[in-house]
Short mmCIF file of C-alpha atoms in Angstrom, two decimals:
data_model
loop_
_atom_site.label_atom_id
_atom_site.label_comp_id
_atom_site.label_asym_id
_atom_site.label_seq_id
_atom_site.Cartn_x
_atom_site.Cartn_y
_atom_site.Cartn_z
CA LYS A 1 -0.14 0.00 0.21
CA ASN A 2 1.17 3.44 -0.92
CA GLU A 3 0.72 6.11 1.72
CA VAL A 4 1.96 8.72 -0.57
CA GLU A 5 0.70 8.82 -4.17
CA GLN A 6 1.99 11.38 -6.55
CA SER A 7 0.51 12.20 -10.06
CA PRO A 8 1.64 11.91 -13.07
CA GLN A 9 4.71 9.86 -12.77
CA ASN A 10 6.23 11.48 -15.69
CA LEU A 11 5.73 14.79 -17.29
CA THR A 12 7.06 16.51 -20.22
CA ALA A 13 6.50 20.33 -20.95
CA GLN A 14 7.76 22.85 -23.30
CA GLU A 15 9.97 25.75 -21.83
CA GLY A 16 7.54 28.45 -20.27
CA GLU A 17 4.50 26.09 -19.73
CA PHE A 18 2.79 26.23 -16.34
CA ILE A 19 3.22 23.04 -14.57
CA THR A 20 1.67 21.09 -11.58
CA ILE A 21 2.53 18.00 -9.84
CA ASN A 22 -0.02 16.71 -7.43
CA CYS A 23 0.46 14.54 -4.29
CA SER A 24 -2.27 12.81 -2.29
CA TYR A 25 -1.48 10.92 1.01
CA SER A 26 -3.61 8.82 3.15
CA VAL A 27 -1.96 9.16 6.75
CA GLY A 28 -2.38 11.84 9.10
CA ILE A 29 0.48 14.07 8.93
CA SER A 30 2.35 16.75 10.83
CA ALA A 31 4.01 18.15 7.82
CA LEU A 32 4.53 17.72 4.13
CA HIS A 33 7.89 18.16 2.27
CA TRP A 34 8.49 18.81 -1.56
CA LEU A 35 11.95 17.88 -2.74
CA GLN A 36 14.08 17.98 -5.69
CA GLN A 37 16.08 15.07 -6.72
CA HIS A 38 18.75 16.04 -9.79
CA PRO A 39 20.12 13.35 -12.25
CA GLY A 40 22.99 13.19 -10.07
CA GLY A 41 21.01 11.90 -7.30
CA GLY A 42 21.27 14.79 -4.76
CA ILE A 43 18.15 15.87 -3.12
CA VAL A 44 17.15 19.42 -2.24
CA SER A 45 14.58 20.47 -0.12
CA LEU A 46 12.06 22.86 -1.85
CA PHE A 47 9.22 23.44 0.89
CA MET A 48 7.82 22.17 4.38
CA LEU A 49 4.32 22.78 4.45
CA SER A 50 1.81 22.00 7.38
CA SER A 51 -0.96 24.29 6.07
CA GLY A 52 -1.99 26.77 3.32
CA LYS A 53 0.56 28.25 0.54
CA LYS A 54 4.17 28.83 0.27
CA LYS A 55 6.25 30.61 -2.93
CA HIS A 56 9.70 30.85 -3.64
CA GLY A 57 10.60 32.16 -6.76
CA ARG A 58 8.78 30.46 -9.52
CA LEU A 59 7.73 27.81 -7.18
CA ILE A 60 4.41 27.55 -5.43
CA ALA A 61 3.31 24.73 -2.90
CA THR A 62 -0.41 24.34 -1.44
CA ILE A 63 -1.53 21.98 0.83
CA ASN A 64 -5.25 21.21 1.61
CA ILE A 65 -5.13 19.21 5.04
CA GLN A 66 -8.93 18.04 4.82
CA GLU A 67 -8.48 16.64 1.42
CA LYS A 68 -5.21 15.35 2.24
CA HIS A 69 -3.75 16.99 -0.86
CA SER A 70 -0.54 18.86 -1.79
CA SER A 71 0.24 20.55 -5.07
CA LEU A 72 3.36 21.70 -6.62
CA HIS A 73 3.46 24.46 -9.41
CA ILE A 74 6.05 25.70 -11.59
CA THR A 75 5.47 28.93 -13.39
CA ALA A 76 7.61 29.76 -16.34
CA SER A 77 9.23 26.50 -16.74
CA HIS A 78 12.73 25.98 -17.92
CA PRO A 79 14.92 23.25 -18.80
CA ARG A 80 16.82 23.56 -15.65
CA ASP A 81 13.75 22.57 -13.68
CA SER A 82 14.15 19.34 -15.16
CA ALA A 83 14.45 17.12 -12.27
CA VAL A 84 12.61 14.49 -10.31
CA TYR A 85 10.14 15.92 -7.71
CA ILE A 86 9.45 14.01 -4.93
CA CYS A 87 6.60 14.51 -2.29
CA ALA A 88 7.49 13.13 1.17
CA VAL A 89 5.04 13.22 4.25
CA GLN A 90 5.79 13.40 8.28
CA ASN A 91 3.69 10.69 9.73
CA TYR A 92 1.81 12.57 12.70
CA GLY A 93 2.10 9.69 14.97
CA GLY A 94 5.88 9.65 14.29
CA SER A 95 7.82 12.13 16.80
CA GLN A 96 11.11 12.08 15.13
CA GLY A 97 10.55 13.47 11.73
CA ASN A 98 11.22 10.64 9.35
CA LEU A 99 9.76 11.12 6.15
CA ILE A 100 7.29 8.54 3.81
CA PHE A 101 8.30 9.18 0.42
CA GLY A 102 6.03 9.25 -2.95
CA LYS A 103 7.82 7.71 -5.82
CA GLY A 104 8.65 10.87 -7.49
CA THR A 105 7.56 12.91 -10.72
CA LYS A 106 10.02 12.89 -13.39
CA LEU A 107 9.91 16.58 -15.11
CA SER A 108 11.44 16.95 -18.39
CA VAL A 109 11.26 20.67 -19.70
CA LYS A 110 11.97 20.88 -23.30
CA PRO A 111 13.50 24.45 -24.56
CA GLU B 1 25.82 28.14 3.47
CA PRO B 2 25.93 25.07 5.88
CA GLU B 3 25.62 21.55 4.17
CA VAL B 4 25.44 18.23 4.94
CA THR B 5 28.52 16.41 3.66
CA GLN B 6 28.89 12.39 2.88
CA THR B 7 31.76 10.11 2.15
CA PRO B 8 32.60 8.27 0.23
CA SER B 9 30.45 9.30 -3.07
CA HIS B 10 30.53 5.88 -4.17
CA GLN B 11 31.66 2.48 -2.51
CA VAL B 12 32.28 -0.59 -4.01
CA THR B 13 32.10 -3.83 -2.01
CA GLN B 14 32.18 -7.56 -2.07
CA MET B 15 29.23 -9.28 -0.71
CA GLY B 16 29.80 -10.24 3.08
CA GLN B 17 31.85 -7.35 3.80
CA GLU B 18 31.49 -4.72 6.05
CA VAL B 19 31.02 -1.03 5.15
CA ILE B 20 30.72 2.41 6.82
CA LEU B 21 28.94 5.06 5.56
CA ARG B 22 30.04 8.42 6.75
CA CYS B 23 28.10 11.71 7.24
CA VAL B 24 28.79 14.98 8.88
CA PRO B 25 25.59 17.03 9.37
CA ILE B 26 25.16 20.50 9.48
CA SER B 27 26.84 21.37 13.04
CA ASN B 28 23.97 22.84 15.39
CA HIS B 29 21.34 20.26 14.22
CA LEU B 30 19.79 17.91 16.58
CA TYR B 31 18.10 14.92 14.47
CA PHE B 32 20.04 12.83 12.34
CA TYR B 33 18.62 10.27 9.60
CA TRP B 34 19.60 7.53 6.90
CA TYR B 35 17.83 6.97 4.07
CA ARG B 36 18.48 4.98 1.09
CA GLN B 37 17.14 4.46 -2.63
CA ILE B 38 17.34 1.40 -4.54
CA LEU B 39 17.75 2.19 -8.16
CA GLY B 40 14.64 3.29 -9.84
CA GLN B 41 12.71 3.01 -6.69
CA LYS B 42 11.42 5.44 -3.76
CA VAL B 43 13.70 6.83 -1.05
CA GLU B 44 12.89 4.80 1.93
CA PHE B 45 13.75 5.69 5.90
CA LEU B 46 15.99 3.56 7.55
CA VAL B 47 16.72 5.06 10.74
CA SER B 48 16.59 8.42 12.95
CA PHE B 49 18.80 9.31 15.73
CA TYR B 50 18.75 11.77 18.56
CA ASN B 51 20.33 12.59 21.64
CA ASN B 52 22.83 9.84 21.14
CA GLU B 53 20.49 7.12 20.51
CA ILE B 54 18.08 5.48 18.00
CA SER B 55 14.66 7.24 17.92
CA GLU B 56 12.94 5.01 15.28
CA LYS B 57 13.93 2.47 12.65
CA SER B 58 12.31 0.80 9.85
CA GLU B 59 11.77 -2.44 9.14
CA ILE B 60 14.71 -2.36 6.87
CA PHE B 61 16.96 -1.62 9.55
CA ASP B 62 17.83 -5.20 10.73
CA ASP B 63 20.66 -6.37 12.83
CA GLN B 64 22.88 -5.95 10.02
CA PHE B 65 22.81 -2.28 10.34
CA SER B 66 24.03 0.35 12.98
CA VAL B 67 24.55 3.77 13.27
CA GLU B 68 26.69 5.88 15.49
CA ARG B 69 27.86 9.24 16.19
CA PRO B 70 31.57 8.71 17.36
CA ASP B 71 32.66 11.94 17.80
CA GLY B 72 30.23 14.74 17.81
CA SER B 73 30.42 15.78 14.33
CA ASN B 74 30.57 12.38 12.40
CA PHE B 75 27.40 10.23 11.88
CA THR B 76 27.83 7.15 10.74
CA LEU B 77 25.96 4.06 8.95
CA LYS B 78 27.54 0.41 9.29
CA ILE B 79 26.45 -2.65 7.36
CA ARG B 80 27.86 -5.41 9.19
CA SER B 81 27.75 -8.14 5.94
CA THR B 82 26.73 -6.74 2.93
CA LYS B 83 24.11 -8.22 0.53
CA LEU B 84 23.56 -7.69 -3.10
CA GLU B 85 20.36 -6.47 -2.11
CA ASP B 86 22.28 -3.57 -0.06
CA SER B 87 23.22 -1.82 -3.31
CA ALA B 88 21.54 1.51 -3.35
CA MET B 89 22.16 5.33 -3.03
CA TYR B 90 22.26 5.89 0.96
CA PHE B 91 21.33 9.57 2.02
CA CYS B 92 22.12 11.07 5.43
CA ALA B 93 19.87 14.06 6.55
CA SER B 94 19.86 16.43 9.62
CA SER B 95 17.21 18.82 10.83
CA ASP B 96 16.97 21.00 14.20
CA SER B 97 14.11 20.93 16.28
CA LEU B 98 12.01 23.88 17.64
CA LEU B 99 8.73 22.53 18.68
CA SER B 100 7.73 20.72 21.70
CA GLY B 101 10.57 18.01 20.68
CA ARG B 102 9.21 17.11 17.31
CA ALA B 103 11.44 17.31 14.55
CA MET B 104 9.24 20.12 12.74
CA ASN B 105 11.72 21.49 10.64
CA GLU B 106 13.19 21.17 7.20
CA GLN B 107 15.47 18.11 6.37
CA PHE B 108 18.88 18.87 4.78
CA PHE B 109 20.17 16.19 2.76
CA GLY B 110 23.75 15.34 1.78
CA PRO B 111 24.82 14.25 -1.60
CA GLY B 112 24.33 10.60 -1.10
CA THR B 113 26.90 7.50 -1.26
CA ARG B 114 26.27 4.99 -3.90
CA LEU B 115 26.83 1.54 -2.30
CA THR B 116 27.45 -1.04 -5.00
CA VAL B 117 27.64 -4.87 -3.59
CA LEU B 118 29.28 -7.21 -6.19
#
């Protein structure tokens, strides 16, 4: 059973397009994280959310706790945004912050 | 900007050998984690560590695995007798904690160690 589901699994976009990646989860959470994994494997934290919306540059993350759903949006996408985007949640029952990961969405932005 | 570092970047070993993966978390962080990612699969939690002891561990983290913070800066993951299925990317992460003893803050990941077991 997958506690964190992401869609789509793969996404190809043209440069400049608005991109949305979705994440649904089935457990009670204390926080949700959006992470970016580069082709070399390194993981970078983009956002940590427990409610509402956060914005950083061209990236926007939203979460709806009642619906157990989060979205990551990229405005004016660029080829350098090509990466795997991973949604991960901190289970509310866990006290030490370990994350449960989705399978990731592989984004490819073409020039 | 402070960052988590990991060494080595790539480790090749023979099945049955012991390996130690090393991590230097960000210096003022209190919570430490090991995760692994088998090629083509999702990242999985292995173990969390706080106050010099294991806080939580997953089913993956069996008796072959151990963690240690030997000197206040390094955080190590030891695999006693490696198996083929231990081949994966291993990520260390750290975070600080500000709210009621829960690790509520962003986790910072190291670049990973790619372990190949032959």
